[in-house]
PDB file of C-alpha atoms in Angstrom:
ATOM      1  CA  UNK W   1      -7.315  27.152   4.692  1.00  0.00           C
ATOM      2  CA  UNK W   2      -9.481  24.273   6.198  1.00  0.00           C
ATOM      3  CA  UNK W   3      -7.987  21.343   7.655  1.00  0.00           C
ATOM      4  CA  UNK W   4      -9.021  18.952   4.767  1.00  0.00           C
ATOM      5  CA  UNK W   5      -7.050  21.046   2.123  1.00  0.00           C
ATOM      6  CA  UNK W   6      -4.403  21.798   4.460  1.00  0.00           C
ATOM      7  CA  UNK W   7      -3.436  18.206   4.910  1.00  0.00           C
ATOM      8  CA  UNK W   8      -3.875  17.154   1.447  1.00  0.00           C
ATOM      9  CA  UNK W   9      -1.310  20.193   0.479  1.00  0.00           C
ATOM     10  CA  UNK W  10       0.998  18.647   3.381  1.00  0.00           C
ATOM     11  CA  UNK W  11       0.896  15.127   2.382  1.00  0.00           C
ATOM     12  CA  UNK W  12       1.453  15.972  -1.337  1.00  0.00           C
ATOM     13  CA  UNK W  13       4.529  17.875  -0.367  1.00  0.00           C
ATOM     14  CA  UNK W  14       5.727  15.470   1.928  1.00  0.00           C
ATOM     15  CA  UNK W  15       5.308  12.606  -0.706  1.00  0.00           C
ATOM     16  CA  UNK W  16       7.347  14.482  -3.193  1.00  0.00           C
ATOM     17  CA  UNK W  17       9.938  15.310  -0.232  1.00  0.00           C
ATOM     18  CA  UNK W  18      10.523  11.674   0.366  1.00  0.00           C
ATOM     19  CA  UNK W  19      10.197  10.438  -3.132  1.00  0.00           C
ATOM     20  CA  UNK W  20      14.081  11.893  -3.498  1.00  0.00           C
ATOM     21  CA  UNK W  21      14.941   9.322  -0.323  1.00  0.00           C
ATOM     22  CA  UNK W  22      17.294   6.799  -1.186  1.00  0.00           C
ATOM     23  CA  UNK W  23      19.293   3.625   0.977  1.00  0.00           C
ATOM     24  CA  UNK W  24      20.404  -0.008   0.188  1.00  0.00           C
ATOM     25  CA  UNK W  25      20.150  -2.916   2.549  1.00  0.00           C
ATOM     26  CA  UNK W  26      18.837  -1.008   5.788  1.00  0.00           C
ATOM     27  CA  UNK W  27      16.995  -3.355   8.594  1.00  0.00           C
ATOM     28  CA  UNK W  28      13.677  -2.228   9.369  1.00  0.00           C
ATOM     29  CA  UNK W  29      14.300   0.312  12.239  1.00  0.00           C
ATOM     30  CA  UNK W  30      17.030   1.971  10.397  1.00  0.00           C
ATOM     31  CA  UNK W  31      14.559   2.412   7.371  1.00  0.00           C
ATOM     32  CA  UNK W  32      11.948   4.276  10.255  1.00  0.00           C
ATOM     33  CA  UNK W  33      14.916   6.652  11.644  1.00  0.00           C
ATOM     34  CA  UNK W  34      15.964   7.290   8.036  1.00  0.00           C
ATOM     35  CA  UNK W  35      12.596   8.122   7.054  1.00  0.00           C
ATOM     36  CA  UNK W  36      12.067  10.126  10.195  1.00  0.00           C
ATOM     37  CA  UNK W  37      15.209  12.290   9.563  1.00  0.00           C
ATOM     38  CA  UNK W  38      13.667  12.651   6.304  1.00  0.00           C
ATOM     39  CA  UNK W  39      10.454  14.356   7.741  1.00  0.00           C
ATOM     40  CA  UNK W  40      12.867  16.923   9.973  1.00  0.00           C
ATOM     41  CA  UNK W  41      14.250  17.839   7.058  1.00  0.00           C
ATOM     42  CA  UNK W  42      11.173  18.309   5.398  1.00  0.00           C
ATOM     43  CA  UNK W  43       9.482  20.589   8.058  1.00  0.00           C
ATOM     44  CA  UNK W  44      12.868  22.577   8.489  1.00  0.00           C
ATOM     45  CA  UNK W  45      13.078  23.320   4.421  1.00  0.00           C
ATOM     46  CA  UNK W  46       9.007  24.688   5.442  1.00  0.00           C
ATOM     47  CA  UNK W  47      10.671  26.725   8.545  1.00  0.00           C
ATOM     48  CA  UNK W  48       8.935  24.922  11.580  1.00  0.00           C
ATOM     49  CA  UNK W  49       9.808  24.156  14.699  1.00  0.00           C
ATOM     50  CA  UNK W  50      10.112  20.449  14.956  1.00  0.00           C
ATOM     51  CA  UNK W  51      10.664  17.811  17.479  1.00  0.00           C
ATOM     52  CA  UNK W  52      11.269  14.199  17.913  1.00  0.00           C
ATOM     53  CA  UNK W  53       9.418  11.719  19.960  1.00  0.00           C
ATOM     54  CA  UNK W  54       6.703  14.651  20.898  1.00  0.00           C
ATOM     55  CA  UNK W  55       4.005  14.048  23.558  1.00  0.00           C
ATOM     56  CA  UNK W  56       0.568  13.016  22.029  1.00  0.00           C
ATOM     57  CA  UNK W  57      -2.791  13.825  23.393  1.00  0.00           C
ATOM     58  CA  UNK W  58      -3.379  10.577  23.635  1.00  0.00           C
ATOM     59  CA  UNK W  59      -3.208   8.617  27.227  1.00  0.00           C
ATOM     60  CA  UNK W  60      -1.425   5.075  27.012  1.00  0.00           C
ATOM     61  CA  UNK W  61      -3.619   2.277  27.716  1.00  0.00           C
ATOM     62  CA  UNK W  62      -4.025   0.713  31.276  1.00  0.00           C
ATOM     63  CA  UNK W  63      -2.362   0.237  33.410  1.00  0.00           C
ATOM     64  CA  UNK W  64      -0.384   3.336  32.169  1.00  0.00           C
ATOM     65  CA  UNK W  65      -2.750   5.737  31.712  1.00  0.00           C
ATOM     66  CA  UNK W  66      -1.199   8.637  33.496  1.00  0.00           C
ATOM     67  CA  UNK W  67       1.278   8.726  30.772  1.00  0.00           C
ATOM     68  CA  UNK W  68       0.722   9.514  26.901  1.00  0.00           C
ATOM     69  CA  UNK W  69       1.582   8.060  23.576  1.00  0.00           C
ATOM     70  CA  UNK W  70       4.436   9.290  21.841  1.00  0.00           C
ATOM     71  CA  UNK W  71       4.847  10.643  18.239  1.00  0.00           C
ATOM     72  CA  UNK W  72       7.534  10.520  16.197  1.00  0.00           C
ATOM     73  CA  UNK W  73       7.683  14.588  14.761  1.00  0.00           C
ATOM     74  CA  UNK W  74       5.802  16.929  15.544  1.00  0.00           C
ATOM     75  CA  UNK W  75       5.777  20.611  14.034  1.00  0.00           C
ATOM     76  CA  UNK W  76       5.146  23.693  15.172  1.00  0.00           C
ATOM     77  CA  UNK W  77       4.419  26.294  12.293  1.00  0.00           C
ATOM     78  CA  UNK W  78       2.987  29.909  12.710  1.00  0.00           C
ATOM     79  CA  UNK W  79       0.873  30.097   9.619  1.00  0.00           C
ATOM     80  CA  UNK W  80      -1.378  27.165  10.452  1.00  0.00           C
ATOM     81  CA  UNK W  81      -2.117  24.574  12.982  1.00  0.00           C
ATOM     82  CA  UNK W  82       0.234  22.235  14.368  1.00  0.00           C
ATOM     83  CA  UNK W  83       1.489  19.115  12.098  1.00  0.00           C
ATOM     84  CA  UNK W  84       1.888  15.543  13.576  1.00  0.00           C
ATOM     85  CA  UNK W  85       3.470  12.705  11.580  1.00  0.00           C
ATOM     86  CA  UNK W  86       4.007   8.758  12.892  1.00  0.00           C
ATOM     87  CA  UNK W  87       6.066   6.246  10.371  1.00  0.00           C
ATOM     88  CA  UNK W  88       4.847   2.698  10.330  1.00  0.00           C
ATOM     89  CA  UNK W  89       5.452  -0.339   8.610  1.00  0.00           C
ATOM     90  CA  UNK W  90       2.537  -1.769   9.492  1.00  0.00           C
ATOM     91  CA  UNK W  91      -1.278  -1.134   9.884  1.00  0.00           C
ATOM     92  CA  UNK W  92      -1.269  -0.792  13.523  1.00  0.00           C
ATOM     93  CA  UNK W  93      -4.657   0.403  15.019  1.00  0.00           C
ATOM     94  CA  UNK W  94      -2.819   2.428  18.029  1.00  0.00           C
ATOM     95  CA  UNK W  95      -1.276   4.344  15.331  1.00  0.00           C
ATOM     96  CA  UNK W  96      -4.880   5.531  13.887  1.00  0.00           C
ATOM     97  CA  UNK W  97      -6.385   6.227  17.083  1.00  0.00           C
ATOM     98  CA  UNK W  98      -3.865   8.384  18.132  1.00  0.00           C
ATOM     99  CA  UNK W  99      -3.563  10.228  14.757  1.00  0.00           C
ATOM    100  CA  UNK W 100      -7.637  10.652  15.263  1.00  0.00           C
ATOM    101  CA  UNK W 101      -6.929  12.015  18.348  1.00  0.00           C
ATOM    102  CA  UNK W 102      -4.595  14.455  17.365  1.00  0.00           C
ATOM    103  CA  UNK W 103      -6.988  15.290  14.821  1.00  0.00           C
ATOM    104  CA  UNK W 104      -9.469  15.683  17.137  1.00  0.00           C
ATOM    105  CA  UNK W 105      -7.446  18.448  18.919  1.00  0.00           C
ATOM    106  CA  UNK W 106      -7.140  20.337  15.662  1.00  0.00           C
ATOM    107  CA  UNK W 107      -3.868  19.339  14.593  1.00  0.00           C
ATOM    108  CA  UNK W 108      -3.361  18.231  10.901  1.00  0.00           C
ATOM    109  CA  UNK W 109      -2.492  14.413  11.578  1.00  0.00           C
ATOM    110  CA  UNK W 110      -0.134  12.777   8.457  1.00  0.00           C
ATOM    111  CA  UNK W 111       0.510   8.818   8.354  1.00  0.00           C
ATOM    112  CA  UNK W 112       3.637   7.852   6.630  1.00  0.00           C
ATOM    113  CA  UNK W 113       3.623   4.198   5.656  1.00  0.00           C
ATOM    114  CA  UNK W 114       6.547   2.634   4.234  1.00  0.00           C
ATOM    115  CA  UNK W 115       6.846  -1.065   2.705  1.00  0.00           C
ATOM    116  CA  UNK W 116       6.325  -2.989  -0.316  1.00  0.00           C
ATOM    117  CA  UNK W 117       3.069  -1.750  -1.037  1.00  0.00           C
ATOM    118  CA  UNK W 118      -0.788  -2.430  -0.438  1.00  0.00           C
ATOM    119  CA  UNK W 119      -1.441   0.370   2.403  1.00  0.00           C
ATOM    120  CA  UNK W 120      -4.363   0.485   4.096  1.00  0.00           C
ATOM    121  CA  UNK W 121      -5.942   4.168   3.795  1.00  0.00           C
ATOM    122  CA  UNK W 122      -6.569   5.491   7.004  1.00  0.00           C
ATOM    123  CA  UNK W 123      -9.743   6.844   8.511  1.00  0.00           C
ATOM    124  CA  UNK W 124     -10.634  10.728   7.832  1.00  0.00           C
ATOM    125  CA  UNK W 125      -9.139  13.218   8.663  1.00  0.00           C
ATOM    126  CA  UNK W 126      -5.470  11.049   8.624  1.00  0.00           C
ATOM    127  CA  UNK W 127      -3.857  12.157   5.537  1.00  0.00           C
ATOM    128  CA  UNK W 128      -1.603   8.919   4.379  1.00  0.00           C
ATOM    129  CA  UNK W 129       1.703   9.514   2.873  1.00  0.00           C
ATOM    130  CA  UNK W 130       3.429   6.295   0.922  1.00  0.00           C
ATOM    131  CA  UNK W 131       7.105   5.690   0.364  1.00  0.00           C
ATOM    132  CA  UNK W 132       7.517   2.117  -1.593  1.00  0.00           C
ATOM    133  CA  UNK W 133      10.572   0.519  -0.431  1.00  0.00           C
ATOM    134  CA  UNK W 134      11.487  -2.837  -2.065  1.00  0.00           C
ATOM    135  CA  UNK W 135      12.636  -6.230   0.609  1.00  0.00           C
ATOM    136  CA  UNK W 136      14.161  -8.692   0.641  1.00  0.00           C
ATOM    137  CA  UNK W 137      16.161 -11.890   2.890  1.00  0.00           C
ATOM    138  CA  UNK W 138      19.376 -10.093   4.740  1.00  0.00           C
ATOM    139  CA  UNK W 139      21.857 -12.740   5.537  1.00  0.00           C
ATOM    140  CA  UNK W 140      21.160 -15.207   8.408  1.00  0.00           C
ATOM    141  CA  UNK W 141      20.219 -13.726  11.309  1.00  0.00           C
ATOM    142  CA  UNK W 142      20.146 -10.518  10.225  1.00  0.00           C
ATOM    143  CA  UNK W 143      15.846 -10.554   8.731  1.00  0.00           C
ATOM    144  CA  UNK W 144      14.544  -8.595   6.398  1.00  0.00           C
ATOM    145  CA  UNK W 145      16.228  -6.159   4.283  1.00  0.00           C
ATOM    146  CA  UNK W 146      14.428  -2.699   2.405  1.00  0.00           C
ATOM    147  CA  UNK W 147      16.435  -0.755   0.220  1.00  0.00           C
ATOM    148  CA  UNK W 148      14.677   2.209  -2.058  1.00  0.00           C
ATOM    149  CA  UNK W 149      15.984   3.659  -5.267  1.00  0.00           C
ATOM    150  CA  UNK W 150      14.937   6.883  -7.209  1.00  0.00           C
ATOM    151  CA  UNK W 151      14.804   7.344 -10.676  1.00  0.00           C
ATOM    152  CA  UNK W 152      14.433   4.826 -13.978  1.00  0.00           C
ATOM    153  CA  UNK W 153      15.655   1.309 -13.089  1.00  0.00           C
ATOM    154  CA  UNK W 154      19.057   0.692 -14.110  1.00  0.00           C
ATOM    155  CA  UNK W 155      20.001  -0.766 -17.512  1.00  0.00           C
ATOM    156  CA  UNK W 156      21.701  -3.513 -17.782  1.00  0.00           C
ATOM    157  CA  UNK W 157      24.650  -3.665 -17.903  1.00  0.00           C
ATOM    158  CA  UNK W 158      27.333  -3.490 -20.877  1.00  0.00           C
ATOM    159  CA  UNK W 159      28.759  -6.687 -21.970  1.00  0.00           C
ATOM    160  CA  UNK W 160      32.933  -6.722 -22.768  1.00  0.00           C
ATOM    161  CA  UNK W 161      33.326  -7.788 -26.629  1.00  0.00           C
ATOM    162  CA  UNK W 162      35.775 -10.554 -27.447  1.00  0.00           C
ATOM    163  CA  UNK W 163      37.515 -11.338 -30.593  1.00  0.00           C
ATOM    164  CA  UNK W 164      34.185 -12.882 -31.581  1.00  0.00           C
ATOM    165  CA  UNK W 165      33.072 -13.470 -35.472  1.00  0.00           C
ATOM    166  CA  UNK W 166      29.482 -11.285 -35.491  1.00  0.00           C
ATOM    167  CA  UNK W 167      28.861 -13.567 -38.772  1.00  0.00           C
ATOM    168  CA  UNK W 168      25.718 -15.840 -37.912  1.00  0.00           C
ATOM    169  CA  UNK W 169      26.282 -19.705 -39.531  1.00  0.00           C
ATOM    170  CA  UNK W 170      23.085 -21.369 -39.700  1.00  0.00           C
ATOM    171  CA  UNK W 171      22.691 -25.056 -37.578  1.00  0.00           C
ATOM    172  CA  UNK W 172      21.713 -28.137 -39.676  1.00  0.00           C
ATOM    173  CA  UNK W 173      18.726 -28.801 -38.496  1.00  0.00           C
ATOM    174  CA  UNK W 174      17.912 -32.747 -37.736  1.00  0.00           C
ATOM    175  CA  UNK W 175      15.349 -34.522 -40.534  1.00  0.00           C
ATOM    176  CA  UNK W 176      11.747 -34.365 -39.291  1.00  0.00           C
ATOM    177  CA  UNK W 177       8.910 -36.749 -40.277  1.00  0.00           C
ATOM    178  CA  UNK W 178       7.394 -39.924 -40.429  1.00  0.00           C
ATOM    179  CA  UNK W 179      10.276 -42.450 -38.728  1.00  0.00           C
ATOM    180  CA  UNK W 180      12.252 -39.928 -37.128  1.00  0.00           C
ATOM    181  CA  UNK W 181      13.005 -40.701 -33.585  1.00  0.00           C
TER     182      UNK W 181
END
């Protein structure tokens, strides 16, 4: 299977993986290690080997550059080249280049973006994978807040009925007209 088809196949799957994800009120580094845990789970339901906070190919810019970029998972599978996924936030240009880079080595490189929507679609051959998370004010001090539900919104909700006469008396309505005030 070429890489192209490969990664489209992966991203699909991994988009219906985390469309099940769920969580209320999380801060925005507890919605990346949530989302994150999500991806193990993902690649251990496909049977890979997978690892956190991987070593990229990628060098770190100066004046670090006898070290390398990190990324968040990456796979090891025996039917296919190896899968590397970063979680963002945000559009951050570091995050393409090393995903091209990856890429480059012949891994199959998958962006997950999470947020409110609007996500910029990354450069071929980055395959991008959305999860829509609502946000909103936290309490002071405490920043932003995403929380992500499944399913149909929720309906509203059932009102108690009181000893309350359903028959509808119409209102006199005031005189209209020339001379009304």
């Amino acid at each position: 299977m070429d890489g192209g088809a490969d990664g489209e196949r992966l991203a699909a799957s991994l988009t219906a993986w985390l469309d099940r994800l769920e969580f209320v009120d999380l801060g925005a580094d507890e919605v990346t290690a949530r989302i994150i845990d999500a991806v193990l789970a993902w690649a251990a339901e496909q049977g890979w080997r997978s690892y956190r906070r991987a070593a990229s190919v990628l060098p770190l810019p100066p004046p670090m550059t006898d070290r390398h970029s990190v990324l968040d998972v990456a796979c090891a599978r025996r039917d296919g080249p190896p899968v590397v996924i970063e979680v963002d936030h945000t559009d951050r240009r570091r995050t393409w280049e090393k995903l091209a880079a990856e890429a480059a080595a012949g891994r199959v490189a998958l962006w997950v973006r999470w947020g409110p929507g609007r996500f910029a679609v990354p450069p071929a051959p980055i395959h991008l994978v959305t999860c829509e998370v609502s946000r909103h004010s936290g309490p002071p001090g405490a920043g932003r807040r995403h929380s992500r539900a499944t399913g149909p919104a929720r309906p509203a909700p059932v009102h108690s009925a009181r000893d309350v006469d359903p028959v509808v008396e119409p209102l006199p309505l005031p005189p209209t007209g020339p001379g009304t005030p």
